[in-house]
Amino acid sequence: MGFLDELRNTVAGVSTSPADLAAAARDRSGASPDGLPLAVVRAAAVDGVQDTLRLANEHGVPVVPRGAGTGLAGGALAGRGTVVLDLSLLNRIVEIDPDDELAVVEPGVITAALDRAAQEYGLRYAPDPASAEISTIGGNIASNAGGMRCVKYGVTREAVLGLDVVLADGRLINTGRRTVKGVSGLDLTALFVGSEGTLGVVVGAALRLRPLPERTLTAAAAYDDVEAAARACSELARARREPSLLELLDGATLGVIDRAQGSDFAARGQALVIAQADGPAAEEEIAAIADVLGKQATWSERGVDPESSERLLFARRRALPSIERFGRALIEDICVPRSRLADAFRGVERIARAHDVDIYTFAHAGDGNLHPIVAYDAGSPEPPAAVRRAGDDLFALALELGGTVTGEHGIGLLKRDWLAREVGPDVLGVHGAVKAALDPRGILNPGKGF
Amino acid sequence: MGFLDELRNTVAGVSTSPADLAAAARDRSGASPDGLPLAVVRAAAVDGVQDTLRLANEHGVPVVPRGAGTGLAGGALAGRGTVVLDLSLLNRIVEIDPDDELAVVEPGVITAALDRAAQEYGLRYAPDPASAEISTIGGNIASNAGGMRCVKYGVTREAVLGLDVVLADGRLINTGRRTVKGVSGLDLTALFVGSEGTLGVVVGAALRLRPLPERTLTAAAAYDDVEAAARACSELARARREPSLLELLDGATLGVIDRAQGSDFAARGQALVIAQADGPAAEEEIAAIADVLGKQATWSERGVDPESSERLLFARRRALPSIERFGRALIEDICVPRSRLADAFRGVERIARAHDVDIYTFAHAGDGNLHPIVAYDAGSPEPPAAVRRAGDDLFALALELGGTVTGEHGIGLLKRDWLAREVGPDVLGVHGAVKAALDPRGILNPGKGF
């Protein structure tokens, strides 16, 4: 019996309809797969995941795990001959334990849904990727997703206590624990987080929740240029202030927001910094932060309550939607040492001029993590050559400044060459050896990640 | 030419003097190695580490990496036929970067020395194992050390940005980065942290520093029994308070402190809770914490300044020295879900009675991490059978309560059987596969860890 027949006979939820295959082949990277997958399995239970992997491993068929398909680096692109393992139906919040401040969830849970469920207990799920309303916890774990709160609360890895993982041969293991601490054996939990589906398929997670802060307050300030804005962020660090959010938007981004939203941010300055403080000292902290930010500012404002504070975040929340209103966008994600933030912004402007492309840049400034968004025409099915070349120059810039080619989106398919340049052959060799140890037949998301 | 001759001809700092061998064979676990090592290499430079591993790998000679030898689980015990690779001379703080809030250090740096150096820049190294004055950063990384501040700031893993690691065959790789975030490839940094010298030898680390808090204030409260004390800690969590330190000492521990220090803690209650709050809201937070802790207390006090606050920590700081004043101690380290803290203390008391041994228990209560200290006679070179059996029952208790057999000390040599019981054969298989991938000849600290 062939693989597909055996799969259909064993696992529920197998589809080979052209529409399903076409939908499952792509993600939000904008890149095209080299053909259609063989089948899509919409797993409704863990044993379906186990059976799919066991059969695929026996037959040497590549498997592409998929959450909501919102990845930006091509990690869920599924080409010819692959089976897509769609985990979006495994979407139960199994447990929220308010005393131990943890949640046990299936991988298909939408990130923002978990956060809302936790709020009923005075808790929250801290990592908040911009995709929180559409991406899944499983996808967040696969790419070790970041977000705006990470500057204070850490990335996804810091929120994952333990995982249920189906190995390449279909065996189910549990890594980590329900305790906050523990050092029994290798940290397999951290190894699977960020591994982009190449080492195993996450089918359950114990996640750390955090107390919902009593208060969150915002301050914003505009500047003559990004360098002044970046300097203000550095001043904040030097003053040993620890905002719970610190974002920087450049003039191009402010302009496109104004154009799309009818706002007037660009009139206040050519760069905007938004900061938050939360917790019991939020008021004292935001006042101190606003003091530092206000010094060289052309405009500044401080939220006095939740409503005015949320309003000051408006520009940041509408940045990407505003850009996408006028065309397509290659969403990039480089990270540099925080002290090189101004150099990075300057470099991005140089790259935009050199390739004659529009780049809108905003940054998780507290982490040195920039998202340069390279715009292109809505009629173009894939990024044009100039856009791709600009992307390459952005990665080169990140490495030049002692940074990394991806802060929070992952390597996926699109950044593999750049990963090799970043880490070198010996580290790639270690990646390969670990991969071979866990997936000897190489069926798990081959050609992705490292 | 034999291995030892080749080693002597290639690497500086090789000793085979019986005194050096005897000193390098043991750590603070109290366990005895099965003989003397072949040689000790006190490496003074990274190439000495590389040459030692390359030669050992060629000859199939086991290598035991060693920092200060302060480990409590036997991770640095060096038996017959091994070479001890002593890294304590690699002890330079290479760089402190106050803008990026990071330090680059060699592995032999004493943990507290780094913390003090960081303080000159208004920063600190957050992980604070009780051994900070005698243990090295390299040892802390090998065991993913914890400490009292971890309840707020996380364990060693959260403080390590990147590592320089010499692989089993002598190649030097660099993992991670100097940026706060980054997801380029597998998280090898986290894989090496806590791997107890079994996957590679750490010869350098980029460590995250944190702003030194402006204020740190302490509150303490005594209770009728450990259950009331554990309940108070749970109340604190339920009130969504986040202390920067939360310690619980049982009546036995208070008694032995009084006996050794001439204090009168036991008169105040049969259990003591000590909490701290730090940062800009320290005053407001410690007041709220003291309110919760005070409710069912038989005694309570609140520090109003640094001096009175530090005084309230006295009992915790003198706990282990007080116990060791009257004999030897098996220092245990189990971790349970925070909500099971009272059950864990009750279980420990039951075990002490069952084996007729003295167990003094204090806990990082905020992490559910208990240190039951099983005392035995100073004349006994190794823990007597009843003490060892009590230890086994402590591990069984941890697993029964959904916890782990080690919160922060590691598996080393002493807990290997218990690790197998905790994680099961499939996870052990994954550990073994990863180990074989990185150290195919099995020369790195064999028989330790997983």
GROMACS .gro file of C-alpha atoms in nm, chain A residues 197-444:
model
  248
  197GLY     CA    1   0.951   2.231   1.338
  198THR     CA    2   1.280   2.068   1.240
  199LEU     CA    3   1.335   1.855   1.553
  200GLY     CA    4   0.986   1.746   1.657
  201VAL     CA    5   0.623   1.855   1.656
  202VAL     CA    6   0.496   2.036   1.966
  203VAL     CA    7   0.153   1.904   2.066
  204GLY     CA    8   0.127   2.055   2.413
  205ALA     CA    9   0.290   2.323   2.624
  206ALA     CA   10   0.303   2.423   2.990
  207LEU     CA   11   0.335   2.800   2.983
  208ARG     CA   12   0.424   3.042   3.255
  209LEU     CA   13   0.171   3.317   3.322
  210ARG     CA   14   0.252   3.646   3.489
  211PRO     CA   15   0.053   3.873   3.714
  212LEU     CA   16  -0.144   4.130   3.518
  213PRO     CA   17   0.008   4.465   3.613
  214GLU     CA   18  -0.217   4.692   3.816
  215ARG     CA   19  -0.134   4.990   3.596
  216THR     CA   20   0.028   5.046   3.256
  217LEU     CA   21   0.114   5.401   3.155
  218THR     CA   22   0.258   5.541   2.833
  219ALA     CA   23   0.480   5.830   2.733
  220ALA     CA   24   0.565   5.939   2.380
  221ALA     CA   25   0.809   6.189   2.234
  222ALA     CA   26   0.896   6.306   1.884
  223TYR     CA   27   1.239   6.409   1.758
  224ASP     CA   28   1.407   6.585   1.467
  225ASP     CA   29   1.549   6.259   1.334
  226VAL     CA   30   1.598   5.890   1.420
  227GLU     CA   31   1.941   5.955   1.558
  228ALA     CA   32   1.807   6.191   1.823
  229ALA     CA   33   1.537   5.934   1.898
  230ALA     CA   34   1.789   5.651   1.927
  231ARG     CA   35   2.003   5.869   2.153
  232ALA     CA   36   1.704   5.925   2.379
  233CYS     CA   37   1.658   5.547   2.405
  234SER     CA   38   2.024   5.508   2.496
  235GLU     CA   39   1.988   5.780   2.759
  236LEU     CA   40   1.702   5.583   2.907
  237ALA     CA   41   1.923   5.275   2.938
  238ARG     CA   42   2.205   5.479   3.082
  239ALA     CA   43   1.965   5.618   3.342
  240ARG     CA   44   1.901   5.246   3.427
  241ARG     CA   45   1.531   5.286   3.353
  242GLU     CA   46   1.349   4.966   3.259
  243PRO     CA   47   1.041   5.041   3.049
  244SER     CA   48   0.796   4.757   2.985
  245LEU     CA   49   0.778   4.867   2.621
  246LEU     CA   50   1.009   5.086   2.415
  247GLU     CA   51   0.930   5.141   2.047
  248LEU     CA   52   1.085   5.370   1.788
  249LEU     CA   53   0.923   5.469   1.455
  250ASP     CA   54   1.110   5.651   1.180
  251GLY     CA   55   0.988   5.945   0.972
  252ALA     CA   56   0.891   5.735   0.672
  253THR     CA   57   0.666   5.524   0.894
  254LEU     CA   58   0.506   5.831   1.052
  255GLY     CA   59   0.438   5.967   0.703
  256VAL     CA   60   0.265   5.652   0.580
  257ILE     CA   61   0.059   5.632   0.901
  258ASP     CA   62  -0.055   5.991   0.849
  259ARG     CA   63  -0.142   5.914   0.486
  260ALA     CA   64  -0.344   5.603   0.581
  261GLN     CA   65  -0.502   5.721   0.906
  262GLY     CA   66  -0.537   6.098   0.852
  263SER     CA   67  -0.319   6.164   1.158
  264ASP     CA   68  -0.047   6.430   1.190
  265PHE     CA   69   0.245   6.250   1.353
  266ALA     CA   70   0.502   6.368   1.097
  267ALA     CA   71   0.424   6.729   1.188
  268ARG     CA   72   0.550   6.661   1.543
  269GLY     CA   73   0.889   6.525   1.434
  270GLN     CA   74   1.070   6.286   1.205
  271ALA     CA   75   1.091   6.006   1.460
  272LEU     CA   76   0.868   5.890   1.744
  273VAL     CA   77   0.955   5.703   2.063
  274ILE     CA   78   0.683   5.535   2.267
  275ALA     CA   79   0.757   5.392   2.613
  276GLN     CA   80   0.549   5.220   2.877
  277ALA     CA   81   0.595   5.141   3.243
  278ASP     CA   82   0.379   4.893   3.430
  279GLY     CA   83   0.338   4.753   3.777
  280PRO     CA   84   0.298   4.918   4.116
  281ALA     CA   85   0.552   5.193   4.039
  282ALA     CA   86   0.416   5.269   3.692
  283GLU     CA   87   0.341   5.631   3.770
  284GLU     CA   88   0.678   5.709   3.922
  285GLU     CA   89   0.854   5.517   3.646
  286ILE     CA   90   0.671   5.672   3.354
  287ALA     CA   91   0.737   6.017   3.496
  288ALA     CA   92   1.109   5.943   3.513
  289ILE     CA   93   1.103   5.794   3.163
  290ALA     CA   94   0.912   6.092   3.022
  291ASP     CA   95   1.171   6.324   3.179
  292VAL     CA   96   1.456   6.152   2.997
  293LEU     CA   97   1.267   6.122   2.666
  294GLY     CA   98   1.147   6.482   2.675
  295LYS     CA   99   1.489   6.645   2.694
  296GLN     CA  100   1.573   6.667   2.323
  297ALA     CA  101   1.218   6.614   2.197
  298THR     CA  102   1.028   6.835   1.952
  299TRP     CA  103   0.703   6.714   2.108
  300SER     CA  104   0.609   6.492   2.400
  301GLU     CA  105   0.306   6.369   2.586
  302ARG     CA  106   0.233   6.148   2.884
  303GLY     CA  107  -0.070   5.927   2.935
  304VAL     CA  108  -0.246   5.983   3.265
  305ASP     CA  109  -0.487   5.690   3.251
  306PRO     CA  110  -0.539   5.368   3.053
  307GLU     CA  111  -0.730   5.542   2.773
  308SER     CA  112  -0.484   5.822   2.706
  309SER     CA  113  -0.202   5.570   2.743
  310GLU     CA  114  -0.346   5.332   2.487
  311ARG     CA  115  -0.404   5.628   2.251
  312LEU     CA  116  -0.033   5.704   2.251
  313LEU     CA  117   0.030   5.353   2.118
  314PHE     CA  118  -0.193   5.419   1.817
  315ALA     CA  119   0.093   5.501   1.578
  316ARG     CA  120   0.277   5.179   1.663
  317ARG     CA  121  -0.032   4.960   1.633
  318ARG     CA  122  -0.129   5.108   1.295
  319ALA     CA  123   0.223   5.110   1.146
  320LEU     CA  124   0.217   4.784   0.951
  321PRO     CA  125  -0.151   4.804   0.847
  322SER     CA  126  -0.084   5.156   0.715
  323ILE     CA  127   0.211   5.039   0.505
  324GLU     CA  128   0.016   4.740   0.374
  325ARG     CA  129  -0.273   4.964   0.275
  326PHE     CA  130  -0.067   5.095  -0.017
  327GLY     CA  131   0.096   4.778  -0.141
  328ARG     CA  132   0.283   4.468  -0.037
  329ALA     CA  133   0.564   4.454   0.213
  330LEU     CA  134   0.872   4.247   0.283
  331ILE     CA  135   0.874   4.247   0.663
  332GLU     CA  136   1.229   4.227   0.791
  333ASP     CA  137   1.362   4.160   1.136
  334ILE     CA  138   1.722   4.236   1.227
  335CYS     CA  139   1.864   4.277   1.576
  336VAL     CA  140   2.172   4.473   1.681
  337PRO     CA  141   2.335   4.553   2.013
  338ARG     CA  142   2.119   4.825   2.161
  339SER     CA  143   2.404   5.076   2.149
  340ARG     CA  144   2.413   5.045   1.767
  341LEU     CA  145   2.049   5.142   1.715
  342ALA     CA  146   2.127   5.481   1.555
  343ASP     CA  147   2.386   5.321   1.325
  344ALA     CA  148   2.129   5.063   1.221
  345PHE     CA  149   1.864   5.324   1.134
  346ARG     CA  150   2.121   5.525   0.940
  347GLY     CA  151   2.227   5.211   0.755
  348VAL     CA  152   1.869   5.127   0.662
  349GLU     CA  153   1.822   5.475   0.511
  350ARG     CA  154   2.141   5.428   0.308
  351ILE     CA  155   2.015   5.093   0.179
  352ALA     CA  156   1.679   5.241   0.078
  353ARG     CA  157   1.856   5.510  -0.125
  354ALA     CA  158   2.101   5.267  -0.284
  355HIS     CA  159   1.825   5.041  -0.416
  356ASP     CA  160   1.569   5.316  -0.472
  357VAL     CA  161   1.308   5.137  -0.260
  358ASP     CA  162   1.079   5.259   0.018
  359ILE     CA  163   1.174   5.122   0.359
  360TYR     CA  164   0.963   5.201   0.664
  361THR     CA  165   1.139   5.113   0.986
  362PHE     CA  166   1.012   5.069   1.338
  363ALA     CA  167   1.196   4.898   1.618
  364HIS     CA  168   1.161   4.729   1.953
  365ALA     CA  169   1.424   4.982   2.055
  366GLY     CA  170   1.481   4.838   2.402
  367ASP     CA  171   1.595   4.511   2.242
  368GLY     CA  172   1.779   4.663   1.944
  369ASN     CA  173   1.533   4.475   1.721
  370LEU     CA  174   1.445   4.661   1.398
  371HIS     CA  175   1.167   4.580   1.156
  372PRO     CA  176   1.259   4.748   0.828
  373ILE     CA  177   0.956   4.705   0.601
  374VAL     CA  178   1.047   4.712   0.233
  375ALA     CA  179   0.740   4.812   0.031
  376TYR     CA  180   0.661   4.699  -0.320
  377ASP     CA  181   0.378   4.711  -0.567
  378ALA     CA  182   0.058   4.522  -0.487
  379GLY     CA  183   0.057   4.387  -0.845
  380SER     CA  184   0.386   4.202  -0.791
  381PRO     CA  185   0.327   3.841  -0.680
  382GLU     CA  186   0.675   3.817  -0.525
  383PRO     CA  187   0.921   4.081  -0.402
  384PRO     CA  188   1.103   4.238  -0.702
  385ALA     CA  189   1.480   4.202  -0.738
  386ALA     CA  190   1.560   4.547  -0.592
  387VAL     CA  191   1.355   4.462  -0.281
  388ARG     CA  192   1.532   4.131  -0.237
  389ARG     CA  193   1.872   4.296  -0.282
  390ALA     CA  194   1.776   4.558  -0.023
  391GLY     CA  195   1.683   4.269   0.210
  392ASP     CA  196   2.027   4.116   0.161
  393ASP     CA  197   2.192   4.445   0.242
  394LEU     CA  198   1.985   4.469   0.561
  395PHE     CA  199   2.120   4.132   0.678
  396ALA     CA  200   2.475   4.237   0.591
  397LEU     CA  201   2.419   4.555   0.793
  398ALA     CA  202   2.301   4.355   1.095
  399LEU     CA  203   2.613   4.138   1.090
  400GLU     CA  204   2.839   4.440   1.035
  401LEU     CA  205   2.697   4.596   1.352
  402GLY     CA  206   2.756   4.280   1.556
  403GLY     CA  207   2.393   4.173   1.537
  404THR     CA  208   2.185   3.890   1.401
  405VAL     CA  209   1.980   3.844   1.082
  406THR     CA  210   1.667   3.759   1.279
  407GLY     CA  211   1.553   3.888   1.616
  408GLU     CA  212   1.221   3.709   1.645
  409HIS     CA  213   1.086   3.578   1.311
  410GLY     CA  214   1.324   3.290   1.251
  411ILE     CA  215   1.535   3.163   0.962
  412GLY     CA  216   1.262   2.969   0.781
  413LEU     CA  217   1.341   2.923   0.415
  414LEU     CA  218   1.437   3.278   0.332
  415LYS     CA  219   1.738   3.343   0.553
  416ARG     CA  220   1.927   3.016   0.530
  417ASP     CA  221   2.223   3.157   0.338
  418TRP     CA  222   2.247   3.440   0.585
  419LEU     CA  223   2.237   3.207   0.883
  420ALA     CA  224   2.541   3.031   0.739
  421ARG     CA  225   2.721   3.366   0.714
  422GLU     CA  226   2.620   3.460   1.067
  423VAL     CA  227   2.720   3.143   1.252
  424GLY     CA  228   2.985   2.982   1.030
  425PRO     CA  229   3.045   2.620   0.930
  426ASP     CA  230   3.133   2.472   1.271
  427VAL     CA  231   2.809   2.588   1.435
  428LEU     CA  232   2.613   2.477   1.130
  429GLY     CA  233   2.784   2.141   1.174
  430VAL     CA  234   2.661   2.120   1.535
  431HIS     CA  235   2.307   2.213   1.422
  432GLY     CA  236   2.327   1.937   1.163
  433ALA     CA  237   2.454   1.681   1.412
  434VAL     CA  238   2.173   1.759   1.658
  435LYS     CA  239   1.919   1.744   1.375
  436ALA     CA  240   2.051   1.405   1.260
  437ALA     CA  241   2.035   1.276   1.617
  438LEU     CA  242   1.666   1.366   1.653
  439ASP     CA  243   1.546   1.318   1.297
  440PRO     CA  244   1.778   1.065   1.133
  441ARG     CA  245   1.570   1.032   0.817
  442GLY     CA  246   1.541   1.409   0.781
  443ILE     CA  247   1.162   1.419   0.742
  444LEU     CA  248   1.087   1.714   0.972
   0.00000   0.00000   0.00000
